[in-house]
């Protein structure tokens, strides 16, 4: 008995040791076989960081895990990754290592795979990497790799298909799939279950699917010799809309062939709401629906670089009804008949027909139709819209938690024609007529700083333009009237063209403080982010504003032109009165894509009141903090460029420019800077510092200020000033005084005034070097010039005294 236990333990120990040892014994051979097979079978660069072998994970089979696997293209696809896999695990029959027919793989598990399929503009694909004639030594010996798969697992997969020749882009994110069944040889019958979090599809620059969630459960019959795949009872779930699909697709060498159909298995109107993106589904919680739908479609034909398969989608809704919980009214009488069809060939053959779209929203009838043909080459459209909306009743049928609407809108619009008629300005061939009117309309929202009220507005449509008349309203305290027109709108809608327009805007009073976004708003603009100018706009706005309030500034007489184009707001000859003076502004505010907004302004400023400017303008407070308690006025002509940050404040480190500054009647009171300088002068001389009128050139460099030398009088003393300060307000200034002797401090006078000859000097040259900051100045007094002047006078005095002594004693005769 004891002997049997010992033998059993020995056998188990030997088995365990074998399971541990075998992977290490064969690791080199298997790793070599993997690299050899990979390098000899494809035209690509294959790399991985390491290989792990184990018999414990899939006993009695050998498990191979390849880490950080990557497949990179060559030639025109060099540097383009075809495949990356975090961990690729396979299970193989260990005995196949000794068989001449090669290694037998039974399962594959992929974690974090990323597949990047690319077709370049010439129609060549990056996945066509198999070698045409793999006549290798391994093949000659009859060895290879056979597939006898029972299972494939894929976790957190990413897939991108980018066809640059079409162009078409398909992407899938976070895919999880489990595939099982018989996968031996060239035929297989698979059971597939999986899901993906985000599916996107773009064609020719237009997005047709965005962030769709999808799940699949069904079967797939595959014939790898013919590269034919047939759906077997497949159930799809796109967002929450169930779809059944069936049919076959074939992957040919030069094209793909489809014969696939799909339909919704149920006929309830509520199922169609499942197609709404998941992030909006919370708005549908508790909703009541009624009505029938018919939804289905097909994809049939071949896909290649030259042609697209035919496809079609049919949708019919009858007796539709939607009622939100806790709301008294509903959307009812929903009737929709719509189709999208395209035969085999170019996408330009697509036709969109919305024969009927009818609904009653809280008793407000709305009808519309739309027909679209030849959408790529020459869009041909026909449609109409007619309805009356009472917004007060609308919010009783549709939840509007974030917005409050009131007022009446009437609309009646008909259009029909080809886009080419608009391009050729043959407007008589493109029918567009209609009116839209608003009466006592109002909108309040957390994204708006103030309630918007439109007392009245009349909008008229014709093929050439949309005109707006009698547009009056207010926003908070601000009132406005506007008239104008918009042209080229069909090009903007159908071909992403440039929308042109002109507008005259008048106002008696604008309170910009109320219109500026506030930091508590959830809106991104309201949070302080500068507004971005839209693309494809070319607008001219002629403005006339009698009075405005901005920050603490009262502004009057605002007139001028504003141009909006190329993501810029351009000011031309904008005149305004502010800070007791006048301003003429020209320049541009620009919002380039992917960069911080910038500006390039030129300003001619006359008679600005300095204390008011300090209180009102952050730029003055930044560059001249010494002016916090001041009086006087200044003129300047300045050109300035820079970038704008959050809160519409300039980013001072980006400021560059310069100009000419003229100051008048400047008086500074209680400035720390002059308190420090005053220690070297007569007491109380700098309590009130009067500065005589002066003119100077200045430059702004990376937010710092450079002042060219200029002369003036400070507290009655002649001075010359020059120097600079950094964006952090660190000073490096030089003030050269010509100081009246009686205005120097006693200490300075004692230092230089006792020397004979000093009594002949009425003004001393005193240099002041300013460092530190305006709040904490560092003062260094330079008396070198004063000392030189005293020394020179002393020499004169000494020479004169010697001559007088010689004459006094008659010694001058001795020297004749």
CSV table of C-alpha atoms in Angstrom, one decimal, residues 501-744:
chain,number,residue,atom,x,y,z
A,501,UNK,CA,-24.9,88.2,-46.0
A,502,UNK,CA,-25.2,91.8,-45.0
A,503,UNK,CA,-26.9,93.3,-42.0
A,504,UNK,CA,-27.7,96.7,-40.5
A,505,UNK,CA,-27.9,96.6,-36.7
A,506,UNK,CA,-29.0,99.5,-34.6
A,507,UNK,CA,-29.5,99.9,-30.9
A,508,UNK,CA,-30.3,102.6,-28.4
A,509,UNK,CA,-28.4,100.8,-25.6
A,510,UNK,CA,-26.3,97.7,-25.3
A,511,UNK,CA,-25.2,96.3,-21.9
A,512,UNK,CA,-22.2,94.1,-22.9
A,513,UNK,CA,-21.8,93.0,-19.3
A,514,UNK,CA,-25.1,91.3,-19.4
A,515,UNK,CA,-24.3,89.7,-22.7
A,516,UNK,CA,-20.9,88.3,-21.7
A,517,UNK,CA,-21.0,84.7,-20.7
A,518,UNK,CA,-20.6,84.1,-17.0
A,519,UNK,CA,-18.4,81.6,-15.2
A,520,UNK,CA,-21.3,79.7,-13.6
A,521,UNK,CA,-22.8,78.7,-16.9
A,522,UNK,CA,-22.4,75.1,-18.1
A,523,UNK,CA,-21.9,76.2,-21.6
A,524,UNK,CA,-18.3,76.1,-22.8
A,525,UNK,CA,-18.4,79.6,-24.2
A,526,UNK,CA,-20.0,80.8,-21.0
A,527,UNK,CA,-17.3,79.2,-18.9
A,528,UNK,CA,-14.9,81.9,-20.3
A,529,UNK,CA,-13.7,80.1,-23.5
A,530,UNK,CA,-13.4,82.7,-26.3
A,531,UNK,CA,-16.0,82.4,-29.0
A,532,UNK,CA,-15.0,80.7,-32.3
A,533,UNK,CA,-15.9,82.3,-35.6
A,534,UNK,CA,-17.8,79.9,-37.8
A,535,UNK,CA,-16.3,78.7,-41.1
A,536,UNK,CA,-17.8,79.4,-44.5
A,537,UNK,CA,-19.3,82.8,-43.4
A,538,UNK,CA,-18.8,86.1,-45.3
A,539,UNK,CA,-20.9,88.7,-43.5
A,540,UNK,CA,-20.9,92.5,-43.4
A,541,UNK,CA,-22.5,94.2,-40.5
A,542,UNK,CA,-23.1,97.9,-40.4
A,543,UNK,CA,-23.6,98.9,-36.7
A,544,UNK,CA,-24.9,102.0,-35.0
A,545,UNK,CA,-25.2,101.9,-31.2
A,546,UNK,CA,-26.1,105.1,-29.4
A,547,UNK,CA,-24.8,104.0,-26.0
A,548,UNK,CA,-23.2,100.9,-24.5
A,549,UNK,CA,-21.8,99.7,-21.2
A,550,UNK,CA,-18.7,97.4,-21.1
A,551,UNK,CA,-17.2,96.5,-17.7
A,552,UNK,CA,-17.2,99.9,-16.0
A,553,UNK,CA,-16.9,102.0,-19.2
A,554,UNK,CA,-19.7,104.0,-20.7
A,555,UNK,CA,-19.3,104.1,-24.5
A,556,UNK,CA,-21.3,106.3,-26.9
A,557,UNK,CA,-21.5,106.8,-30.6
A,558,UNK,CA,-20.4,103.4,-31.8
A,559,UNK,CA,-20.4,103.3,-35.6
A,560,UNK,CA,-18.5,101.3,-38.1
A,561,UNK,CA,-18.4,98.1,-40.2
A,562,UNK,CA,-17.7,94.6,-39.0
A,563,UNK,CA,-16.8,91.8,-41.5
A,564,UNK,CA,-17.1,88.2,-40.5
A,565,UNK,CA,-15.2,85.8,-42.8
A,566,UNK,CA,-12.4,83.2,-42.9
A,567,UNK,CA,-12.9,82.5,-39.1
A,568,UNK,CA,-12.2,86.2,-38.5
A,569,UNK,CA,-14.0,89.3,-37.2
A,570,UNK,CA,-12.6,92.3,-39.0
A,571,UNK,CA,-13.2,95.8,-37.8
A,572,UNK,CA,-13.0,98.6,-40.3
A,573,UNK,CA,-13.2,102.3,-39.2
A,574,UNK,CA,-15.0,101.5,-35.9
A,575,UNK,CA,-15.5,104.9,-34.1
A,576,UNK,CA,-16.6,105.2,-30.5
A,577,UNK,CA,-16.4,107.6,-27.6
A,578,UNK,CA,-15.2,106.3,-24.2
A,579,UNK,CA,-13.1,107.3,-21.2
A,580,UNK,CA,-13.7,111.0,-22.0
A,581,UNK,CA,-12.0,110.5,-25.4
A,582,UNK,CA,-12.4,109.2,-28.9
A,583,UNK,CA,-11.2,105.9,-30.4
A,584,UNK,CA,-10.8,104.8,-34.0
A,585,UNK,CA,-10.2,101.0,-34.2
A,586,UNK,CA,-9.3,98.7,-37.1
A,587,UNK,CA,-8.0,95.2,-37.2
A,588,UNK,CA,-9.1,91.6,-36.7
A,589,UNK,CA,-10.0,89.0,-34.2
A,590,UNK,CA,-9.1,85.6,-35.5
A,591,UNK,CA,-9.9,82.0,-34.4
A,592,UNK,CA,-7.7,79.7,-36.3
A,593,UNK,CA,-8.5,76.0,-36.1
A,594,UNK,CA,-6.7,74.2,-33.3
A,595,UNK,CA,-5.1,77.3,-31.9
A,596,UNK,CA,-5.8,80.1,-29.4
A,597,UNK,CA,-7.7,83.1,-30.8
A,598,UNK,CA,-5.5,86.0,-31.7
A,599,UNK,CA,-5.9,89.7,-32.6
A,600,UNK,CA,-4.2,92.3,-34.7
A,601,UNK,CA,-5.5,95.8,-33.8
A,602,UNK,CA,-4.6,99.3,-34.7
A,603,UNK,CA,-6.0,102.0,-32.4
A,604,UNK,CA,-5.9,105.8,-32.6
A,605,UNK,CA,-6.8,107.1,-29.1
A,606,UNK,CA,-7.4,110.7,-28.3
A,607,UNK,CA,-7.8,112.4,-24.9
A,608,UNK,CA,-8.3,109.2,-22.8
A,609,UNK,CA,-8.8,110.0,-19.1
A,610,UNK,CA,-6.0,108.2,-17.3
A,611,UNK,CA,-7.7,107.3,-14.0
A,612,UNK,CA,-10.8,106.0,-15.8
A,613,UNK,CA,-8.7,104.0,-18.2
A,614,UNK,CA,-6.8,102.5,-15.3
A,615,UNK,CA,-10.0,101.4,-13.7
A,616,UNK,CA,-11.6,100.1,-16.9
A,617,UNK,CA,-8.8,98.5,-19.0
A,618,UNK,CA,-6.8,95.5,-17.9
A,619,UNK,CA,-4.0,96.4,-20.3
A,620,UNK,CA,-3.5,99.8,-18.7
A,621,UNK,CA,-3.5,98.2,-15.2
A,622,UNK,CA,-0.9,95.7,-16.4
A,623,UNK,CA,1.6,98.1,-18.0
A,624,UNK,CA,1.1,101.1,-15.8
A,625,UNK,CA,0.2,100.0,-12.2
A,626,UNK,CA,1.8,103.3,-11.1
A,627,UNK,CA,-1.3,105.1,-12.5
A,628,UNK,CA,-3.6,103.6,-9.8
A,629,UNK,CA,-4.0,107.1,-8.3
A,630,UNK,CA,-3.6,109.6,-11.0
A,631,UNK,CA,-5.1,112.4,-13.0
A,632,UNK,CA,-4.5,113.5,-16.6
A,633,UNK,CA,-5.1,112.3,-20.1
A,634,UNK,CA,-3.1,110.7,-22.9
A,635,UNK,CA,-3.2,110.1,-26.6
A,636,UNK,CA,-1.7,107.2,-28.4
A,637,UNK,CA,-1.5,105.5,-31.8
A,638,UNK,CA,-0.8,101.9,-31.2
A,639,UNK,CA,-0.5,98.7,-33.2
A,640,UNK,CA,-0.8,95.5,-31.1
A,641,UNK,CA,-0.9,91.8,-31.8
A,642,UNK,CA,-1.4,88.9,-29.4
A,643,UNK,CA,-3.6,86.0,-28.3
A,644,UNK,CA,-6.8,85.9,-26.3
A,645,UNK,CA,-7.3,83.6,-23.3
A,646,UNK,CA,-10.3,82.6,-21.2
A,647,UNK,CA,-12.5,85.4,-20.1
A,648,UNK,CA,-11.4,87.3,-23.3
A,649,UNK,CA,-8.4,88.7,-21.4
A,650,UNK,CA,-5.2,89.1,-23.5
A,651,UNK,CA,-2.4,86.7,-22.8
A,652,UNK,CA,0.2,89.3,-22.0
A,653,UNK,CA,3.2,87.2,-22.8
A,654,UNK,CA,2.1,87.1,-26.4
A,655,UNK,CA,1.7,90.8,-26.9
A,656,UNK,CA,3.9,92.6,-29.4
A,657,UNK,CA,3.6,96.0,-31.1
A,658,UNK,CA,4.3,99.6,-30.4
A,659,UNK,CA,3.4,103.2,-31.0
A,660,UNK,CA,3.6,106.8,-29.9
A,661,UNK,CA,2.3,108.1,-26.6
A,662,UNK,CA,1.5,111.7,-25.6
A,663,UNK,CA,0.6,112.5,-22.0
A,664,UNK,CA,-1.1,115.7,-20.8
A,665,UNK,CA,-1.5,117.1,-17.3
A,666,UNK,CA,-0.4,113.9,-15.5
A,667,UNK,CA,-0.3,114.0,-11.8
A,668,UNK,CA,0.6,110.9,-9.7
A,669,UNK,CA,-0.4,110.7,-6.0
A,670,UNK,CA,1.0,108.4,-3.3
A,671,UNK,CA,3.0,106.1,-5.7
A,672,UNK,CA,5.4,103.8,-3.9
A,673,UNK,CA,8.0,104.4,-6.6
A,674,UNK,CA,8.3,108.1,-5.9
A,675,UNK,CA,8.2,107.6,-2.2
A,676,UNK,CA,11.4,105.7,-2.5
A,677,UNK,CA,13.0,108.2,-4.9
A,678,UNK,CA,11.8,111.1,-2.6
A,679,UNK,CA,14.2,110.0,0.1
A,680,UNK,CA,17.0,111.7,-1.9
A,681,UNK,CA,15.1,114.9,-2.4
A,682,UNK,CA,13.5,117.7,-0.4
A,683,UNK,CA,10.8,116.4,1.9
A,684,UNK,CA,7.3,116.2,0.4
A,685,UNK,CA,8.6,117.0,-3.1
A,686,UNK,CA,7.0,113.8,-4.5
A,687,UNK,CA,3.8,113.6,-2.4
A,688,UNK,CA,2.0,114.9,-5.5
A,689,UNK,CA,4.1,114.3,-8.6
A,690,UNK,CA,3.2,116.5,-11.5
A,691,UNK,CA,4.5,115.4,-14.9
A,692,UNK,CA,4.8,117.9,-17.7
A,693,UNK,CA,3.4,117.0,-21.1
A,694,UNK,CA,5.7,114.7,-23.0
A,695,UNK,CA,5.9,112.5,-26.1
A,696,UNK,CA,7.6,109.1,-26.4
A,697,UNK,CA,7.9,106.1,-28.6
A,698,UNK,CA,7.4,102.7,-27.0
A,699,UNK,CA,7.5,99.0,-28.0
A,700,UNK,CA,5.8,96.0,-26.6
A,701,UNK,CA,7.9,92.9,-26.9
A,702,UNK,CA,6.6,89.5,-25.7
A,703,UNK,CA,4.5,91.3,-23.1
A,704,UNK,CA,7.3,93.6,-21.9
A,705,UNK,CA,7.5,97.4,-22.4
A,706,UNK,CA,10.4,99.2,-24.0
A,707,UNK,CA,10.4,103.0,-23.6
A,708,UNK,CA,12.6,105.2,-25.8
A,709,UNK,CA,14.4,108.1,-24.1
A,710,UNK,CA,12.2,111.2,-23.6
A,711,UNK,CA,12.5,114.4,-21.7
A,712,UNK,CA,9.9,116.0,-19.4
A,713,UNK,CA,9.7,117.6,-15.9
A,714,UNK,CA,8.7,115.6,-12.8
A,715,UNK,CA,7.9,117.7,-9.8
A,716,UNK,CA,9.5,120.6,-11.4
A,717,UNK,CA,12.8,118.8,-12.1
A,718,UNK,CA,14.1,118.3,-15.6
A,719,UNK,CA,14.4,114.5,-16.3
A,720,UNK,CA,15.2,112.2,-19.1
A,721,UNK,CA,13.6,108.7,-18.9
A,722,UNK,CA,14.3,105.5,-20.7
A,723,UNK,CA,14.2,101.7,-20.0
A,724,UNK,CA,12.1,98.7,-20.0
A,725,UNK,CA,10.0,96.3,-18.0
A,726,UNK,CA,9.2,92.6,-18.4
A,727,UNK,CA,5.9,90.9,-18.7
A,728,UNK,CA,6.3,90.1,-15.0
A,729,UNK,CA,6.6,93.8,-14.4
A,730,UNK,CA,10.3,93.7,-13.4
A,731,UNK,CA,11.8,97.1,-14.0
A,732,UNK,CA,15.0,98.3,-15.6
A,733,UNK,CA,14.6,102.0,-15.9
A,734,UNK,CA,17.0,105.0,-15.9
A,735,UNK,CA,15.8,108.5,-14.8
A,736,UNK,CA,18.4,111.2,-15.2
A,737,UNK,CA,17.4,114.3,-13.1
A,738,UNK,CA,18.7,117.9,-13.3
A,739,UNK,CA,17.8,118.7,-9.7
A,740,UNK,CA,17.6,122.2,-8.3
A,741,UNK,CA,20.1,122.4,-5.4
A,742,UNK,CA,17.5,123.5,-2.9
A,743,UNK,CA,15.4,120.4,-3.8
A,744,UNK,CA,18.0,117.9,-2.8
